[in-house]
Amino acid sequence: QVRLVESGGASVQVGGSLRLSCAASGVTISNYCMGWFRQAPGKAREAVATIERDGTTWYADSVKGRFTSSRDNAENTLALRMNSLEPEETDTYYCADRSGGYCGARLSKFFDSWGLGTQVTVSS
């Protein structure tokens, strides 16, 4: 049984930084496409960053240069470093996996397992 547990969400000031973590069990994340998504109430869940089996990373245009996704294969954890946070990035952040190792279309419907999310609040 796959279990993904996000942590690290918090309240920060605009321009602040956070590091989110996703601890995985029941799945070897280095064999999967792993993604970070975010969702605000009433809005669609959107992909923020992904990392493929071969380590290739992808970022949404809105976060390029500010967010960095990484993977610790030994610990089977995924991380998302977020810098220069903006109020509109106040969301619940989720990690997810997609079998096959290749991310393809980064739509939430194509991802298989999800964590419960961690809340990020950015205040001005």
Coordinates of C-alpha atoms in Angstrom, one line a residue:
Q1 CA 0.0 0.0 0.0
V2 CA 1.4 3.3 -1.1
R3 CA 1.6 6.0 1.5
L4 CA 2.8 9.6 0.9
V5 CA 3.1 12.0 3.8
E6 CA 3.8 15.7 3.3
S7 CA 5.3 17.9 5.9
G8 CA 6.9 21.3 6.2
G9 CA 4.0 23.6 5.5
A10 CA 3.8 26.7 7.6
S11 CA 2.9 30.4 7.6
V12 CA 5.6 32.7 6.2
Q13 CA 5.9 36.3 5.2
V14 CA 6.0 37.3 1.6
G15 CA 9.5 36.7 0.2
G16 CA 10.1 33.9 2.7
S17 CA 11.2 30.3 2.1
L18 CA 10.0 26.9 3.0
R19 CA 11.2 23.4 2.5
L20 CA 8.5 20.7 2.0
S21 CA 9.1 17.0 2.4
C22 CA 7.2 14.0 1.2
A23 CA 8.0 10.7 2.9
A24 CA 7.0 7.7 0.9
S25 CA 6.3 4.1 1.8
G26 CA 5.0 1.2 -0.3
V27 CA 6.6 2.8 -3.4
T28 CA 10.2 3.3 -4.4
I29 CA 10.1 6.9 -5.6
S30 CA 13.2 6.5 -7.7
N31 CA 11.2 4.2 -10.0
Y32 CA 8.3 6.7 -10.4
C33 CA 7.5 10.1 -11.7
M34 CA 7.0 12.1 -8.5
G35 CA 5.2 15.4 -8.5
W36 CA 4.4 18.4 -6.4
F37 CA 0.9 19.9 -6.9
R38 CA -0.9 22.7 -5.1
Q39 CA -4.5 23.6 -4.8
A40 CA -6.4 26.5 -3.4
P41 CA -10.1 26.2 -2.3
G42 CA -12.4 26.2 -5.3
K43 CA -9.5 25.9 -7.8
A44 CA -8.1 23.1 -9.8
R45 CA -5.0 21.2 -8.5
E46 CA -2.0 22.3 -10.5
A47 CA 1.4 20.8 -11.0
V48 CA 4.3 22.8 -9.5
A49 CA 7.3 20.5 -10.1
T50 CA 8.0 17.0 -11.1
I51 CA 11.0 14.7 -11.1
E52 CA 11.2 11.7 -13.4
R53 CA 12.8 8.4 -12.8
D54 CA 16.0 9.5 -14.5
G55 CA 16.1 12.6 -12.3
T56 CA 14.9 15.1 -14.9
T57 CA 13.1 17.9 -13.3
W58 CA 10.3 20.1 -14.6
Y59 CA 8.8 23.3 -13.1
A60 CA 5.8 25.4 -13.8
D61 CA 6.7 28.7 -15.4
S62 CA 5.4 30.5 -12.3
V63 CA 7.9 28.9 -10.0
K64 CA 11.0 28.5 -12.3
G65 CA 14.1 29.9 -10.6
R66 CA 12.4 29.9 -7.2
F67 CA 11.4 26.3 -6.5
T68 CA 13.7 23.3 -6.5
S69 CA 12.6 19.7 -6.3
S70 CA 14.9 17.0 -5.2
R71 CA 14.9 13.3 -4.3
D72 CA 16.7 11.3 -1.7
N73 CA 16.7 7.8 -2.9
A74 CA 18.3 6.4 0.3
E75 CA 15.6 7.9 2.4
N76 CA 12.8 7.5 -0.2
T77 CA 11.8 11.1 0.3
L78 CA 11.0 14.0 -2.0
A79 CA 11.6 17.6 -1.2
L80 CA 10.5 20.9 -2.5
R81 CA 12.5 24.0 -1.7
M82 CA 10.5 27.2 -2.2
N83 CA 12.0 30.6 -2.2
S84 CA 10.6 34.1 -2.6
L85 CA 7.1 33.0 -1.8
E86 CA 4.2 35.2 -2.8
P87 CA 0.8 35.5 -1.2
E88 CA -1.0 34.0 -4.2
E89 CA 1.0 30.8 -3.5
T90 CA -1.0 30.2 -0.4
D91 CA -2.3 26.7 -1.1
T92 CA -2.3 23.2 0.1
Y93 CA 0.7 21.4 -1.4
Y94 CA 0.5 17.7 -2.3
C95 CA 3.0 15.1 -3.5
A96 CA 1.9 12.4 -5.8
D97 CA 3.3 9.5 -7.8
R98 CA 2.7 8.3 -11.3
S99 CA 3.8 4.8 -12.3
G100 CA 6.0 4.3 -15.3
G101 CA 8.8 6.7 -14.3
Y102 CA 7.9 9.2 -17.0
C103 CA 5.8 12.2 -16.1
G104 CA 4.1 13.0 -19.4
A105 CA 1.2 15.3 -19.1
R106 CA 1.3 16.8 -15.7
L107 CA -2.3 16.6 -14.9
S108 CA -3.5 15.4 -11.6
K109 CA -5.8 12.8 -13.1
F110 CA -2.8 10.9 -14.4
F111 CA -1.2 10.6 -11.0
D112 CA -2.0 7.6 -8.9
S113 CA -1.4 8.1 -5.2
W114 CA -1.6 11.2 -3.1
G115 CA -0.7 12.5 0.3
L116 CA -3.1 14.5 2.4
G117 CA -1.2 17.7 1.8
T118 CA 0.5 20.3 3.8
Q119 CA -0.7 23.9 4.1
V120 CA 1.4 26.8 3.0
T121 CA 0.3 30.3 3.9
V122 CA 2.1 33.4 2.7
S123 CA 1.1 36.7 4.2
S124 CA 2.0 40.2 3.2

